[in-house]
Structures are given as structure tokens and as C-alpha cells.
mmCIF file of C-alpha atoms in Angstrom:
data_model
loop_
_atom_site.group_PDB
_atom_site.id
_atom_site.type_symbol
_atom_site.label_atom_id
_atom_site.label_comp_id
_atom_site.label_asym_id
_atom_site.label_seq_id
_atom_site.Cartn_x
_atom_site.Cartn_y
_atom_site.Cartn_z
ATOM 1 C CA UNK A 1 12.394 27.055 30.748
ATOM 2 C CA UNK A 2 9.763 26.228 28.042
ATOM 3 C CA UNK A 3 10.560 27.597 24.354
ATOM 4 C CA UNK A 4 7.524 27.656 22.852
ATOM 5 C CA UNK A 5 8.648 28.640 19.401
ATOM 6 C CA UNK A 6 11.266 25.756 19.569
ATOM 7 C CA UNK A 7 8.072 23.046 20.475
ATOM 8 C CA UNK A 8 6.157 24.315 17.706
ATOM 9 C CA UNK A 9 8.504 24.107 15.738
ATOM 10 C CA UNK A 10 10.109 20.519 16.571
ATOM 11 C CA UNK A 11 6.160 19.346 16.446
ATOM 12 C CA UNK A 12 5.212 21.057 13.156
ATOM 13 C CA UNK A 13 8.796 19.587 11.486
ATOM 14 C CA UNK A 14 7.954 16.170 12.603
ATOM 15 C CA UNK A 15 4.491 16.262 11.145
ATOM 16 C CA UNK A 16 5.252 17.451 7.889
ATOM 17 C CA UNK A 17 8.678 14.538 8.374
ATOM 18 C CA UNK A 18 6.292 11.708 9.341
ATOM 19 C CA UNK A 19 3.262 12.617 6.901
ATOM 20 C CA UNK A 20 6.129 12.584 4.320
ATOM 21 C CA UNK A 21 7.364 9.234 5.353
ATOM 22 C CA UNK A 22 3.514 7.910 5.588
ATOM 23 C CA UNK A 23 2.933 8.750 1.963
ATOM 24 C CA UNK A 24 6.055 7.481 0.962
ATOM 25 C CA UNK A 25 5.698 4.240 2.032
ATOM 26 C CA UNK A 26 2.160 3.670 0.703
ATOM 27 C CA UNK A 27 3.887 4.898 -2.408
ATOM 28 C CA UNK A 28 6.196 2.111 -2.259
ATOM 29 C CA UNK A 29 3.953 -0.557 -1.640
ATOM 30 C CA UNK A 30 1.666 0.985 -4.649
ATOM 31 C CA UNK A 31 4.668 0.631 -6.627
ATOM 32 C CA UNK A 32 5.148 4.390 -7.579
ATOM 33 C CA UNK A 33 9.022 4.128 -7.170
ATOM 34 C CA UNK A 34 9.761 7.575 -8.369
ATOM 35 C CA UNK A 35 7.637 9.863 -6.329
ATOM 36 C CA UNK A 36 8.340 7.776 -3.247
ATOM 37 C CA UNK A 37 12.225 8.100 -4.549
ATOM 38 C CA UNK A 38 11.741 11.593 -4.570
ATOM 39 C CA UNK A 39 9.628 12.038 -1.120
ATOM 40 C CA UNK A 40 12.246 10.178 0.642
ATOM 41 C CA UNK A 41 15.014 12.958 0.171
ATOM 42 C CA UNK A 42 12.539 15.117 1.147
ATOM 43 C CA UNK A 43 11.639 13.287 3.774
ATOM 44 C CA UNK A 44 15.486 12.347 5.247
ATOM 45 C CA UNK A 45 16.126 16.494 4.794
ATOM 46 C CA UNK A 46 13.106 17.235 6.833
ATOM 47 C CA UNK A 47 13.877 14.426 9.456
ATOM 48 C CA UNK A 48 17.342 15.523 9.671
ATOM 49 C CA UNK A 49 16.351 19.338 10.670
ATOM 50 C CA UNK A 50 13.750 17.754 12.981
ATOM 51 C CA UNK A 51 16.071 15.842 15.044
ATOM 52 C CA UNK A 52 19.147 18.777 14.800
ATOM 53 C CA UNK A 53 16.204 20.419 16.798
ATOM 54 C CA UNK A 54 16.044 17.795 19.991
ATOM 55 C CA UNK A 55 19.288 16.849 19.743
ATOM 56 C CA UNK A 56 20.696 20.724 20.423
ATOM 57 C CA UNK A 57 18.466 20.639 23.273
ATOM 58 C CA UNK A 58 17.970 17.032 24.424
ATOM 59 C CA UNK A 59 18.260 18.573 28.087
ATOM 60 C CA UNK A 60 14.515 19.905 28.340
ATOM 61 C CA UNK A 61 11.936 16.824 28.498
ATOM 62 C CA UNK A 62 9.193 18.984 26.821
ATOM 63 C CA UNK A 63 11.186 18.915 23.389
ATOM 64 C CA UNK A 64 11.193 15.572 23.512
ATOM 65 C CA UNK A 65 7.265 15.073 24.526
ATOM 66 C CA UNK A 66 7.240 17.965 21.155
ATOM 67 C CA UNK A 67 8.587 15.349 19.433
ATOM 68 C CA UNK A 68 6.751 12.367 19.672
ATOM 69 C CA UNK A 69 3.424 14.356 19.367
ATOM 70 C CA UNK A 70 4.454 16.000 16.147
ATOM 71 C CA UNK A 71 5.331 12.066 15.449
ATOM 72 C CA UNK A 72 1.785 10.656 16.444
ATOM 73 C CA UNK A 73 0.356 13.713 14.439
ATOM 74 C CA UNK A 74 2.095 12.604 11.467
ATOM 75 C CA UNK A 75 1.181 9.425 11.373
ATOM 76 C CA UNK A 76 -2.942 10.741 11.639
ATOM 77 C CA UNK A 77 -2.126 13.731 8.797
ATOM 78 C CA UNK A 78 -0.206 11.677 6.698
ATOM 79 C CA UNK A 79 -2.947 8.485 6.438
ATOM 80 C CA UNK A 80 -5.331 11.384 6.315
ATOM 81 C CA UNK A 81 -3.725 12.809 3.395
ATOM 82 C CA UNK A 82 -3.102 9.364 1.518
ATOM 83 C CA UNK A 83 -6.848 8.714 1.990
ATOM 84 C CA UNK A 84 -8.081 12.130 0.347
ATOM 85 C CA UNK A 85 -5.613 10.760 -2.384
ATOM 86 C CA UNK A 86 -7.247 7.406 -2.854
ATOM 87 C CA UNK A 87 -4.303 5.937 -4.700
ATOM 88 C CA UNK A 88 -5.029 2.810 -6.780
ATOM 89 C CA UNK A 89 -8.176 0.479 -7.193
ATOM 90 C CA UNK A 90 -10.608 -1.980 -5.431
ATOM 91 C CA UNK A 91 -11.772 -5.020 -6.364
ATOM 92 C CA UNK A 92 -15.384 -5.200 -4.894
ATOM 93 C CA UNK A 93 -17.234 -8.723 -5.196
ATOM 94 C CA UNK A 94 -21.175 -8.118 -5.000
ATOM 95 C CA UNK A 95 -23.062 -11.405 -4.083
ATOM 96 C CA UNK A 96 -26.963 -11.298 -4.696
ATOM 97 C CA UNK A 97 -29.580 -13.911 -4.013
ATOM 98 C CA UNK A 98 -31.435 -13.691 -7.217
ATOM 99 C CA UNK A 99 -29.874 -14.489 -10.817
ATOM 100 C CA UNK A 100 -32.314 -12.625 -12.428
ATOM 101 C CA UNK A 101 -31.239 -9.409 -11.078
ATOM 102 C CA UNK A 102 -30.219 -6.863 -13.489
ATOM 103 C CA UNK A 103 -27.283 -5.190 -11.447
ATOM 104 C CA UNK A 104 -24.411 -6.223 -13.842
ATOM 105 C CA UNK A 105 -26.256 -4.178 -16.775
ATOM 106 C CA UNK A 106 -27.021 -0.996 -14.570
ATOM 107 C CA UNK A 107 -23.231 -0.980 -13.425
ATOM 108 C CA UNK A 108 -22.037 -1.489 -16.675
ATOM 109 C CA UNK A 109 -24.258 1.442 -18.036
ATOM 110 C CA UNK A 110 -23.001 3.624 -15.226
ATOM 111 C CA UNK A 111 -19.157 2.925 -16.393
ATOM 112 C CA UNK A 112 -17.801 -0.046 -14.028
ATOM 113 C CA UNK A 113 -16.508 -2.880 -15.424
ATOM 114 C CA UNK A 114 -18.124 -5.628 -13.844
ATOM 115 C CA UNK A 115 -18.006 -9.554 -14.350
ATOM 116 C CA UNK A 116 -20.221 -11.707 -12.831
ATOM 117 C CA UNK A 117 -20.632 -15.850 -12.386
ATOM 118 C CA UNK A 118 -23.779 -17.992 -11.183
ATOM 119 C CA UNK A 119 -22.248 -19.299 -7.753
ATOM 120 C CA UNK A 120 -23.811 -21.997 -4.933
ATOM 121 C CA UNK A 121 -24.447 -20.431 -1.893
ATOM 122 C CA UNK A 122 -25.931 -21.733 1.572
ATOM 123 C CA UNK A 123 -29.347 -21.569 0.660
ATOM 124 C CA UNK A 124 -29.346 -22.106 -3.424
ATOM 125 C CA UNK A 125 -28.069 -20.179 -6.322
ATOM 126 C CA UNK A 126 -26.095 -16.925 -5.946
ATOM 127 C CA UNK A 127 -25.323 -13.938 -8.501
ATOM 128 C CA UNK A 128 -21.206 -13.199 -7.998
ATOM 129 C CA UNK A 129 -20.250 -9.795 -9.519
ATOM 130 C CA UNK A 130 -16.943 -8.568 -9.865
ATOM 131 C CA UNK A 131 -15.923 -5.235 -10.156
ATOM 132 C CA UNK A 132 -12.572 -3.382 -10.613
ATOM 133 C CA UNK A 133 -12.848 0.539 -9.413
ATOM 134 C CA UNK A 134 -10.490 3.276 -8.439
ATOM 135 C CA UNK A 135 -10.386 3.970 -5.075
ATOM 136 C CA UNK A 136 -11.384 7.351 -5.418
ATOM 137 C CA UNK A 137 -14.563 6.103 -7.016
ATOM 138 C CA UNK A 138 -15.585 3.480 -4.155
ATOM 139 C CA UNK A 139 -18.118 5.658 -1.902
ATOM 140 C CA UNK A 140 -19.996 6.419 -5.485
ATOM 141 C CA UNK A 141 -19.794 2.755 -6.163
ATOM 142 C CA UNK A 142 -21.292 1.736 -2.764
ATOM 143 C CA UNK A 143 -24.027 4.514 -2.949
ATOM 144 C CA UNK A 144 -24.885 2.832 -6.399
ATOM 145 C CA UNK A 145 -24.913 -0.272 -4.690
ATOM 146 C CA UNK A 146 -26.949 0.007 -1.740
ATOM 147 C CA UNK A 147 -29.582 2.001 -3.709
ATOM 148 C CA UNK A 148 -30.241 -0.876 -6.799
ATOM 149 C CA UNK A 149 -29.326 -4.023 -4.031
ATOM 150 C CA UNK A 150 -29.720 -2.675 -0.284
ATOM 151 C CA UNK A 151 -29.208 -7.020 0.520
ATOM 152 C CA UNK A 152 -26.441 -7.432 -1.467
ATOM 153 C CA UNK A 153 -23.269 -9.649 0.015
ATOM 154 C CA UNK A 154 -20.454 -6.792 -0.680
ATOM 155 C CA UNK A 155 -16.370 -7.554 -0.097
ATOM 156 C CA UNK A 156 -13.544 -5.246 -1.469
ATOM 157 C CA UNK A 157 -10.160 -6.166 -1.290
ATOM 158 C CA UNK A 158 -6.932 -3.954 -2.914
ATOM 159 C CA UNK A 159 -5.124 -6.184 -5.716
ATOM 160 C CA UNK A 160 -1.458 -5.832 -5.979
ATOM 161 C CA UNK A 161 -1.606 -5.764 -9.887
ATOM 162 C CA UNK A 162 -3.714 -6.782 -12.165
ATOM 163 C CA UNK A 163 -3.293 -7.769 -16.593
ATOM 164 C CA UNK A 164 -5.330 -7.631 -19.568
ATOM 165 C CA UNK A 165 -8.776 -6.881 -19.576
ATOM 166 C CA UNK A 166 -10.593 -3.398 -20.573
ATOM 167 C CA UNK A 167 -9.377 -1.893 -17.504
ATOM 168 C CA UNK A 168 -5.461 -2.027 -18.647
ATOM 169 C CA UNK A 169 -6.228 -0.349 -22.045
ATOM 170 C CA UNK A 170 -7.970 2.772 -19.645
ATOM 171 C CA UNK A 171 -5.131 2.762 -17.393
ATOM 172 C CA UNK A 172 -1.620 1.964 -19.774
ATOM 173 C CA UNK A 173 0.438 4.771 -19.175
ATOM 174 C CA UNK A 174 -0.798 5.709 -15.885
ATOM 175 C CA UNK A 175 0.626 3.342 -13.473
ATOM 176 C CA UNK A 176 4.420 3.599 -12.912
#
């Protein structure tokens, strides 16, 4: 016989467990130690009522299907939520054709931090811009972009950590 409380339940327990555990590790690898300290007792509590649920009634194959689709879910909600989030920064590297181009000024005057290098490219000389950003900031970056230098070359990459510089004064005290 199908329980449909118990499914909803054993689905909606693993979401919340595996959005938990999706957040956490990002977390980790952001290096926020204590909030992904402090998730994972959540998350080992929430996991532990989860699989109390299927274990008590391993018997019925629909608690188990319950289960890994309240595991896939998790996985979507919980890199959904992390993205809403937008944890950490970007490094975006803006390559232009001409050197003359103004871009570095606008940018600057719009509140990025930019640095930018005369580079060789293929076919001659290159403008290289560099360009720290929060992540939460990137789609207004890339708007700004594509409207003052629709041909621009653009790469973003996440660092791992990053020292000195105008951007560590802004942000002491806000990394853990």
C-alpha cells in the first residue's frame, strides 16, 4: 500500500537534507568554515530523520524511489539556492582590439576595479583588462560590458583567494 504522507515526507526531508549538504559544501570550498560547521549538524540531524524514514519501511519500493527523488531535487534546489546567493567574486579578463578604447575609465567610474595591460594578439596589439567583481554583481558587469564593447574577448574565472590591492581594504572583515 502507498503512504502518501510518508513519500512526501521522505522526499521533502531529503530536499531540505541534500540542499543543506549542497550549500555546505560550496561553503567549504569558499572557505566559510563556520556556517558550513554549523549547516553540517543541521544537515547530519536532517539526514538522520530522512533515512529513520526508509529504513522503518525499507519493504515498500516507492519509499525508496521517494528517496532518491527528494535526493535529485536537492541537488537542483540546493545549486539553485547557492546561485541566488552568489557567494564570492569573479575575476573577468576583457580583451579589446583597440588600445585607444576608453573602457578601463568608464568601469572604473561605474565602481569596478579594473587593471589593464597592452597585450600581442593574433592580428596586432590587444587591450587586456582585468577586473575583480562579486559574483552577485557579474550579470550588471556583463550588461555594462556588452553595451560600451559588444566585440570584446570576455573570460571569468573564480580565484581561490586573492591579497593586497583596493579590493582587500573593501572586503577585510568580510571574508571568514
Amino acid at each position: 500500500m502507498i503512504n502518501l504522507s510518508l513519500i512526501g515526507s521522505i522526499i521533502g526531508i531529503n530536499v531540505v537534507y541534500v540542499s543543506i549538504f549542497s550549500l555546505r559544501l560550496i561553503l567549504m570550498i569558499k572557505g566559510r568554515r563556520g556556517i558550513a560547521s554549523l549547516l553540517a549538524m543541521l544537515e547530519v540531524f536532517v539526514y538522520l530523520l530522512g533515512l529513520n524514514l526508509v529504513l522503518q519501511n525499507v519493504d515498500n519500493p516507492f519509499n525508496m524511489a521517494a528517496y532518491c527523488l527528494g535526493f535529485g531535487l536537492g541537488v537542483y534546489i540546493g545549486s539553485r539556492i547557492e546561485e541566488y546567493l552568489a557567494l564570492g567574486y569573479l575575476v573577468v579578463q576583457v580583451i579589446v582590439n583597440s588600445l585607444e578604447t576608453d573602457l578601463a575609465m568608464k568601469l572604473r567610474e561605474k565602481g569596478y576595479g579594473v587593471t589593464s595591460w597592452e597585450a600581442d594578439g593574433k592580428d596586432g596589439k590587444r587591450l587586456v583588462l582585468q577586473v575583480l567583481v562579486k559574483r552577485k554583481n557579474e550579470r550588471r558587469l556583463m550588461e555594462t560590458l556588452n553595451k560600451l564593447s559588444p566585440q570584446a574577448f570576455i573570460i571569468s574565472h573564480e580565484p581561490k583567494n586573492f591579497k593586497g590591492g583596493f579590493w582587500v581594504r573593501l572586503t577585510e572583515g568580510r571574508r571568514q
